[in-house]
Amino acid sequence: MADSAKSTTVTVDFTVKGLSDLESANTALDAIEKSAEGAGGGLEKASTELDKASESSKETSESFVELAAKSELVGQMQEAIGSVTDALAECVDAAAEFETVIAKVATIADTTETSIDEISDSILELSNETGVAATSLSDSVYSAISASVDTADAVDFVAQANALAVGGFTDAETAVDVLTTAINAYGLEASDAATISDYLITTQSLGKTTVDELANSMGRVIPLVSAYNVDMANLSSSYAILTKNGIATNEATTYLTAILNELGDSGSTVSAILQEQTGMSFSELSEAGYSLGDVMGILGDSVDNDATAFSNLWSQQTAGVGALSLLNSGTAEYNSTLSEMTSSTGVADAAYETMADTAEYAQQKLTTSAENLKTAIS
């Protein structure tokens, strides 16, 4: 009985203890579930934050791409603005340079004949047509006017000089110089520049010389030949024959100067022979239409065309050498050359057209037109 009671007590205690343990387990399980739920919420929150961070990173990346594109555009705009600024500066410089040379022309131009604005416009137009810089043409216009070409004719005169320069392988300034020298020495008009140009181009074609060489030498002898009534065609024929015979252009000038000085000297041997044979002086023979070749023929006949005797007629060796070269070519050849010279109308313009019809000349015109546009813009 006592044992039965004891057993019952044990069972009850065990049962109570078991229930207590079960409650503790349930409590622990509830805690675990709550903890799990909390952990799940944290994971979900972390996932949401990660998504937000990813979206923010994407937006940031897109912002950097957009910023880079805008930066590149700004750089391009700055470069374009810089180019425009440089171009405008070039325009200002070009205009300033042209304004200066036009002002120089204005100091001697007769603006009652042609206004300075008309001259300026005509020079720019000629520059575009020829491919020669407007500043260079302006200097040529200045030289022409200063050499007594009328202001109203100056630009047209320079246009003719430029045609001579292109066909004769020289520059406009040099061409203006030789043309004005001839015009002033012979008392010609500006309109005669075309004829003189034809003579010079023909001399270049028939002899071994260029207009550039002629222009740099003829000025020394032109005043002398004009004083003795030797016309430009005669002088040009002499250069053609002498240079064809192998005498350099500058030497030919020296020889011709010596020849003319002795022929024009009334006290010289050759002058006395001419007076004896024809009853006229050298100047009178020239005025009567005798060519320099004809004169050499008269002198040669006086010594039976003996070369030594002919050379001894001249007091200066340079005169004798040059005169003998003309004599050896013969009167017929001289006069044939003179005939070609006087029938050479239009050859200078033809030479110009030939030289102008080249790719190089076309490129030069384009380049010059672009430069003139800068002047116009400013």
Short mmCIF file of C-alpha atoms in Angstrom, two decimals:
data_model
loop_
_atom_site.label_atom_id
_atom_site.label_comp_id
_atom_site.label_asym_id
_atom_site.label_seq_id
_atom_site.Cartn_x
_atom_site.Cartn_y
_atom_site.Cartn_z
CA MET A 1 0.00 0.00 0.00
CA ALA A 2 2.75 2.25 0.97
CA ASP A 3 4.62 1.19 -2.24
CA SER A 4 1.59 1.92 -4.36
CA ALA A 5 1.32 5.37 -2.94
CA LYS A 6 4.97 6.01 -3.58
CA SER A 7 4.62 4.90 -7.18
CA THR A 8 1.71 7.16 -7.71
CA THR A 9 3.68 10.05 -6.31
CA VAL A 10 6.54 9.35 -8.69
CA THR A 11 4.24 9.10 -11.68
CA VAL A 12 2.55 12.33 -10.83
CA ASP A 13 5.86 14.08 -10.36
CA PHE A 14 7.10 12.68 -13.62
CA THR A 15 3.95 13.75 -15.39
CA VAL A 16 4.19 17.22 -13.95
CA LYS A 17 7.80 17.42 -14.88
CA GLY A 18 7.04 16.15 -18.38
CA LEU A 19 4.37 18.76 -18.87
CA SER A 20 6.76 21.41 -17.67
CA ASP A 21 9.39 20.25 -20.16
CA LEU A 22 6.84 20.18 -22.95
CA GLU A 23 5.80 23.72 -22.22
CA SER A 24 9.44 24.80 -22.27
CA ALA A 25 9.90 23.05 -25.61
CA ASN A 26 6.84 24.71 -27.02
CA THR A 27 8.06 28.05 -25.79
CA ALA A 28 11.46 27.45 -27.36
CA LEU A 29 9.80 26.40 -30.62
CA ASP A 30 7.72 29.56 -30.62
CA ALA A 31 10.87 31.56 -30.08
CA ILE A 32 12.56 29.77 -32.95
CA GLU A 33 9.63 30.43 -35.25
CA LYS A 34 9.58 34.10 -34.29
CA SER A 35 13.32 34.27 -34.81
CA ALA A 36 12.91 32.64 -38.21
CA GLU A 37 10.20 35.07 -39.12
CA GLY A 38 12.44 37.94 -38.02
CA ALA A 39 15.31 36.56 -40.04
CA GLY A 40 13.06 36.23 -43.08
CA GLY A 41 11.97 39.82 -42.74
CA GLY A 42 15.57 40.92 -42.51
CA LEU A 43 16.46 38.95 -45.62
CA GLU A 44 13.54 40.45 -47.48
CA LYS A 45 14.55 43.91 -46.33
CA ALA A 46 18.15 43.28 -47.34
CA SER A 47 16.98 42.07 -50.74
CA THR A 48 14.89 45.22 -51.21
CA GLU A 49 17.80 47.44 -50.26
CA LEU A 50 20.03 45.53 -52.69
CA ASP A 51 17.52 46.09 -55.46
CA LYS A 52 17.43 49.78 -54.63
CA ALA A 53 21.23 49.95 -54.66
CA SER A 54 21.36 48.18 -58.01
CA GLU A 55 18.82 50.60 -59.51
CA SER A 56 20.75 53.55 -58.10
CA SER A 57 23.99 52.18 -59.59
CA LYS A 58 22.30 51.82 -63.00
CA GLU A 59 21.02 55.39 -62.83
CA THR A 60 24.47 56.61 -61.81
CA SER A 61 26.07 54.75 -64.73
CA GLU A 62 23.56 56.25 -67.16
CA SER A 63 24.24 59.69 -65.69
CA PHE A 64 27.98 59.26 -66.31
CA VAL A 65 27.35 58.22 -69.94
CA GLU A 66 25.07 61.20 -70.46
CA LEU A 67 27.63 63.51 -68.83
CA ALA A 68 30.40 62.17 -71.04
CA ALA A 69 28.29 62.77 -74.14
CA LYS A 70 27.54 66.32 -73.04
CA SER A 71 31.21 66.93 -72.30
CA GLU A 72 32.18 65.75 -75.79
CA LEU A 73 29.55 68.05 -77.32
CA VAL A 74 30.86 70.98 -75.31
CA GLY A 75 34.39 70.20 -76.52
CA GLN A 76 33.23 70.12 -80.12
CA MET A 77 31.42 73.42 -79.67
CA GLN A 78 34.51 75.02 -78.14
CA GLU A 79 36.63 73.76 -81.02
CA ALA A 80 34.13 75.13 -83.55
CA ILE A 81 34.03 78.49 -81.79
CA GLY A 82 37.83 78.57 -81.80
CA SER A 83 37.92 77.88 -85.55
CA VAL A 84 35.39 80.63 -86.22
CA THR A 85 37.37 83.05 -84.08
CA ASP A 86 40.59 82.23 -85.94
CA ALA A 87 38.82 82.61 -89.29
CA LEU A 88 37.43 86.01 -88.30
CA ALA A 89 40.88 87.09 -87.16
CA GLU A 90 42.27 86.10 -90.56
CA CYS A 91 39.52 88.09 -92.26
CA VAL A 92 40.38 91.16 -90.21
CA ASP A 93 44.08 90.80 -91.02
CA ALA A 94 43.39 90.37 -94.76
CA ALA A 95 41.10 93.39 -94.83
CA ALA A 96 43.61 95.50 -92.92
CA GLU A 97 46.42 94.58 -95.32
CA PHE A 98 44.30 95.38 -98.38
CA GLU A 99 43.12 98.64 -96.82
CA THR A 100 46.75 99.67 -96.36
CA VAL A 101 47.77 99.09 -99.99
CA ILE A 102 44.62 100.81 -101.25
CA ALA A 103 45.44 103.78 -99.04
CA LYS A 104 48.86 103.84 -100.70
CA VAL A 105 47.20 103.96 -104.14
CA ALA A 106 44.91 106.73 -102.91
CA THR A 107 47.91 108.96 -102.19
CA ILE A 108 48.66 109.35 -105.93
CA ALA A 109 45.38 108.43 -107.65
CA ASP A 110 43.35 111.11 -109.38
CA THR A 111 40.02 110.40 -107.74
CA THR A 112 38.30 112.94 -109.98
CA GLU A 113 38.78 110.35 -112.76
CA THR A 114 37.96 107.24 -110.72
CA SER A 115 36.94 106.95 -107.08
CA ILE A 116 39.10 104.92 -104.74
CA ASP A 117 36.15 102.58 -104.10
CA GLU A 118 35.89 101.88 -107.83
CA ILE A 119 39.62 101.22 -107.99
CA SER A 120 39.38 98.90 -104.99
CA ASP A 121 36.48 96.94 -106.48
CA SER A 122 38.22 96.69 -109.87
CA ILE A 123 41.40 95.37 -108.27
CA LEU A 124 39.50 92.69 -106.34
CA GLU A 125 37.65 91.69 -109.50
CA LEU A 126 40.92 91.46 -111.46
CA SER A 127 42.45 89.46 -108.61
CA ASN A 128 39.64 86.90 -108.76
CA GLU A 129 39.97 86.67 -112.55
CA THR A 130 43.75 86.28 -112.62
CA GLY A 131 44.60 84.53 -109.36
CA VAL A 132 47.08 87.28 -108.45
CA ALA A 133 46.88 88.60 -104.89
CA ALA A 134 44.92 91.84 -104.60
CA THR A 135 47.73 93.38 -102.57
CA SER A 136 50.23 92.61 -105.34
CA LEU A 137 47.95 94.06 -108.01
CA SER A 138 47.45 97.17 -105.86
CA ASP A 139 51.21 97.69 -105.76
CA SER A 140 51.29 97.33 -109.55
CA VAL A 141 48.48 99.89 -109.92
CA TYR A 142 50.47 102.26 -107.72
CA SER A 143 53.57 101.75 -109.89
CA ALA A 144 51.57 102.31 -113.08
CA ILE A 145 50.04 105.55 -111.85
CA SER A 146 53.39 106.79 -110.53
CA ALA A 147 54.84 106.07 -114.01
CA SER A 148 52.29 108.45 -115.54
CA VAL A 149 49.52 105.99 -116.49
CA ASP A 150 46.17 107.75 -116.04
CA THR A 151 44.24 106.66 -112.97
CA ALA A 152 41.24 105.75 -115.11
CA ASP A 153 43.43 103.39 -117.20
CA ALA A 154 45.59 102.01 -114.41
CA VAL A 155 43.72 98.79 -113.58
CA ASP A 156 43.27 97.87 -117.26
CA PHE A 157 46.95 98.61 -117.81
CA VAL A 158 47.88 96.29 -114.95
CA ALA A 159 45.60 93.61 -116.41
CA GLN A 160 47.63 93.80 -119.64
CA ALA A 161 50.87 93.76 -117.66
CA ASN A 162 49.69 90.67 -115.80
CA ALA A 163 48.94 88.90 -119.09
CA LEU A 164 52.49 89.71 -120.20
CA ALA A 165 53.86 88.52 -116.88
CA VAL A 166 52.07 85.16 -117.04
CA GLY A 167 53.02 84.51 -120.67
CA GLY A 168 56.55 85.84 -120.13
CA PHE A 169 57.36 84.02 -116.88
CA THR A 170 57.79 87.11 -114.74
CA ASP A 171 55.74 89.08 -112.20
CA ALA A 172 53.31 91.91 -112.75
CA GLU A 173 55.55 94.51 -111.14
CA THR A 174 58.41 93.71 -113.54
CA ALA A 175 56.02 93.74 -116.49
CA VAL A 176 54.62 97.11 -115.43
CA ASP A 177 58.16 98.47 -115.20
CA VAL A 178 59.22 97.52 -118.74
CA LEU A 179 55.91 98.59 -120.27
CA THR A 180 55.90 102.00 -118.60
CA THR A 181 59.57 102.51 -119.49
CA ALA A 182 58.80 101.89 -123.17
CA ILE A 183 55.60 103.98 -123.13
CA ASN A 184 57.33 106.94 -121.51
CA ALA A 185 60.47 106.72 -123.68
CA TYR A 186 58.52 106.56 -126.93
CA GLY A 187 55.73 108.92 -125.86
CA LEU A 188 53.08 106.22 -126.30
CA GLU A 189 49.68 105.72 -124.68
CA ALA A 190 48.68 103.16 -122.06
CA SER A 191 46.65 101.43 -124.76
CA ASP A 192 49.93 100.67 -126.60
CA ALA A 193 50.88 98.27 -123.81
CA ALA A 194 49.28 95.40 -125.74
CA THR A 195 51.51 96.01 -128.79
CA ILE A 196 54.66 96.24 -126.68
CA SER A 197 53.64 93.03 -124.92
CA ASP A 198 53.28 91.33 -128.30
CA TYR A 199 56.82 92.39 -129.27
CA LEU A 200 58.26 91.09 -126.02
CA ILE A 201 56.51 87.72 -126.24
CA THR A 202 57.61 87.37 -129.90
CA THR A 203 61.20 88.16 -128.89
CA GLN A 204 60.94 85.43 -126.28
CA SER A 205 59.67 83.01 -128.91
CA LEU A 206 62.22 83.84 -131.63
CA GLY A 207 65.27 84.33 -129.42
CA LYS A 208 66.82 82.55 -126.47
CA THR A 209 65.47 84.75 -123.71
CA THR A 210 62.42 85.39 -121.57
CA VAL A 211 60.30 88.45 -120.93
CA ASP A 212 61.66 88.43 -117.38
CA GLU A 213 65.25 88.71 -118.68
CA LEU A 214 64.26 91.32 -121.25
CA ALA A 215 62.36 93.40 -118.72
CA ASN A 216 65.35 93.43 -116.40
CA SER A 217 67.72 94.57 -119.19
CA MET A 218 65.88 96.58 -121.84
CA GLY A 219 65.21 99.51 -119.55
CA ARG A 220 68.89 100.47 -119.84
CA VAL A 221 68.76 100.85 -123.60
CA ILE A 222 65.17 101.89 -124.38
CA PRO A 223 65.74 105.63 -123.72
CA LEU A 224 68.77 105.53 -126.03
CA VAL A 225 67.08 103.79 -128.97
CA SER A 226 64.05 106.03 -128.74
CA ALA A 227 66.35 109.07 -128.93
CA TYR A 228 67.70 107.76 -132.26
CA ASN A 229 64.24 106.92 -133.63
CA VAL A 230 64.79 103.16 -133.38
CA ASP A 231 61.32 101.82 -132.66
CA MET A 232 60.43 99.08 -130.21
CA ALA A 233 59.94 96.49 -132.97
CA ASN A 234 63.48 97.11 -134.21
CA LEU A 235 64.93 96.88 -130.74
CA SER A 236 63.04 93.67 -130.04
CA SER A 237 64.27 92.16 -133.32
CA SER A 238 67.86 92.95 -132.33
CA TYR A 239 67.41 91.13 -129.03
CA ALA A 240 65.83 88.16 -130.77
CA ILE A 241 68.74 87.78 -133.18
CA LEU A 242 71.54 88.43 -130.67
CA THR A 243 70.16 86.00 -128.07
CA LYS A 244 69.43 83.45 -130.81
CA ASN A 245 73.13 83.70 -131.70
CA GLY A 246 74.02 82.68 -128.14
CA ILE A 247 74.55 86.07 -126.55
CA ALA A 248 73.01 86.40 -123.09
CA THR A 249 70.27 88.99 -122.68
CA ASN A 250 72.23 91.27 -120.36
CA GLU A 251 75.27 91.08 -122.67
CA ALA A 252 73.05 91.88 -125.65
CA THR A 253 71.99 95.05 -123.82
CA THR A 254 75.63 96.01 -123.32
CA TYR A 255 76.42 95.37 -127.01
CA LEU A 256 73.39 97.30 -128.27
CA THR A 257 74.17 100.26 -126.02
CA ALA A 258 77.71 100.43 -127.42
CA ILE A 259 76.48 100.05 -131.04
CA LEU A 260 73.88 102.81 -130.70
CA ASN A 261 76.29 105.18 -128.99
CA GLU A 262 78.73 104.91 -131.90
CA LEU A 263 76.06 105.07 -134.59
CA GLY A 264 74.63 108.21 -132.98
CA ASP A 265 78.01 109.86 -132.51
CA SER A 266 78.59 112.19 -135.45
CA GLY A 267 82.35 111.93 -134.94
CA SER A 268 82.54 108.12 -135.14
CA THR A 269 83.84 106.12 -138.13
CA VAL A 270 80.53 104.28 -138.62
CA SER A 271 78.55 107.53 -138.51
CA ALA A 272 80.81 109.04 -141.19
CA ILE A 273 80.34 106.01 -143.44
CA LEU A 274 76.55 106.22 -143.14
CA GLN A 275 76.66 109.92 -143.98
CA GLU A 276 78.93 109.24 -146.93
CA GLN A 277 76.88 106.31 -148.26
CA THR A 278 73.36 107.65 -147.70
CA GLY A 279 73.65 111.34 -146.97
CA MET A 280 71.80 110.76 -143.69
CA SER A 281 72.69 110.29 -140.08
CA PHE A 282 71.75 107.15 -138.20
CA SER A 283 68.82 108.89 -136.53
CA GLU A 284 67.57 110.13 -139.91
CA LEU A 285 67.91 106.67 -141.45
CA SER A 286 65.87 105.20 -138.60
CA GLU A 287 63.19 107.84 -138.99
CA ALA A 288 63.11 107.11 -142.74
CA GLY A 289 62.33 103.46 -142.04
CA TYR A 290 65.74 101.81 -142.23
CA SER A 291 66.06 98.87 -139.87
CA LEU A 292 69.11 98.23 -137.76
CA GLY A 293 69.72 95.26 -140.08
CA ASP A 294 69.71 97.62 -143.06
CA VAL A 295 72.26 99.85 -141.35
CA MET A 296 74.53 96.86 -140.64
CA GLY A 297 74.23 95.91 -144.30
CA ILE A 298 75.37 99.39 -145.45
CA LEU A 299 78.38 99.28 -143.15
CA GLY A 300 79.21 95.70 -144.18
CA ASP A 301 79.08 96.59 -147.86
CA SER A 302 81.53 99.44 -147.23
CA VAL A 303 84.22 96.87 -146.34
CA ASP A 304 83.04 94.11 -148.71
CA ASN A 305 81.64 92.20 -145.70
CA ASP A 306 85.13 91.43 -144.44
CA ALA A 307 84.69 90.47 -140.79
CA THR A 308 88.00 91.88 -139.58
CA ALA A 309 87.61 95.15 -141.45
CA PHE A 310 84.04 95.43 -140.20
CA SER A 311 85.10 94.92 -136.57
CA ASN A 312 87.77 97.60 -136.98
CA LEU A 313 85.08 100.16 -137.86
CA TRP A 314 84.07 100.24 -134.20
CA SER A 315 86.06 101.95 -131.51
CA GLN A 316 84.61 99.79 -128.74
CA GLN A 317 85.15 96.06 -128.79
CA THR A 318 81.68 95.43 -127.33
CA ALA A 319 80.15 97.41 -130.19
CA GLY A 320 82.19 95.47 -132.76
CA VAL A 321 81.23 92.07 -131.34
CA GLY A 322 77.52 92.87 -131.25
CA ALA A 323 77.47 94.49 -134.69
CA LEU A 324 79.32 91.56 -136.26
CA SER A 325 76.75 89.15 -134.79
CA LEU A 326 73.95 91.15 -136.45
CA LEU A 327 75.88 91.35 -139.72
CA ASN A 328 76.55 87.62 -139.81
CA SER A 329 72.84 86.90 -139.42
CA GLY A 330 72.25 88.90 -142.59
CA THR A 331 69.99 91.75 -143.50
CA ALA A 332 67.36 89.36 -144.89
CA GLU A 333 67.05 87.42 -141.62
CA TYR A 334 66.95 90.61 -139.60
CA ASN A 335 64.16 92.07 -141.69
CA SER A 336 62.29 88.75 -141.66
CA THR A 337 62.42 88.80 -137.85
CA LEU A 338 61.26 92.41 -137.88
CA SER A 339 58.33 91.43 -140.10
CA GLU A 340 57.27 88.74 -137.64
CA MET A 341 57.57 91.27 -134.86
CA THR A 342 55.27 93.80 -136.50
CA SER A 343 52.66 91.18 -137.37
CA SER A 344 52.54 89.64 -133.90
CA THR A 345 49.25 91.18 -132.78
CA GLY A 346 47.56 89.09 -130.10
CA VAL A 347 50.45 86.75 -129.26
CA ALA A 348 50.76 88.05 -125.68
CA ASP A 349 47.10 87.32 -124.97
CA ALA A 350 47.47 83.89 -126.61
CA ALA A 351 50.50 83.09 -124.42
CA TYR A 352 48.53 84.15 -121.38
CA GLU A 353 45.58 81.93 -122.29
CA THR A 354 47.91 78.96 -122.75
CA MET A 355 49.52 79.41 -119.35
CA ALA A 356 46.17 80.13 -117.68
CA ASP A 357 44.66 76.91 -118.98
CA THR A 358 46.47 74.74 -116.44
CA ALA A 359 45.45 73.00 -113.21
CA GLU A 360 48.07 74.95 -111.27
CA TYR A 361 46.69 78.28 -112.46
CA ALA A 362 43.12 77.19 -111.68
CA GLN A 363 44.20 76.24 -108.15
CA GLN A 364 45.90 79.59 -107.76
CA LYS A 365 42.69 81.37 -108.73
CA LEU A 366 40.69 79.37 -106.17
CA THR A 367 43.20 80.14 -103.43
CA THR A 368 43.25 83.84 -104.28
CA SER A 369 39.44 84.02 -104.43
CA ALA A 370 39.28 82.49 -100.94
CA GLU A 371 41.71 85.14 -99.67
CA ASN A 372 39.67 87.90 -101.29
CA LEU A 373 36.54 86.52 -99.63
CA LYS A 374 38.20 87.09 -96.26
CA THR A 375 38.67 90.73 -97.19
CA ALA A 376 35.04 91.03 -98.29
CA ILE A 377 33.71 89.38 -95.10
CA SER A 378 35.58 91.75 -92.85
#
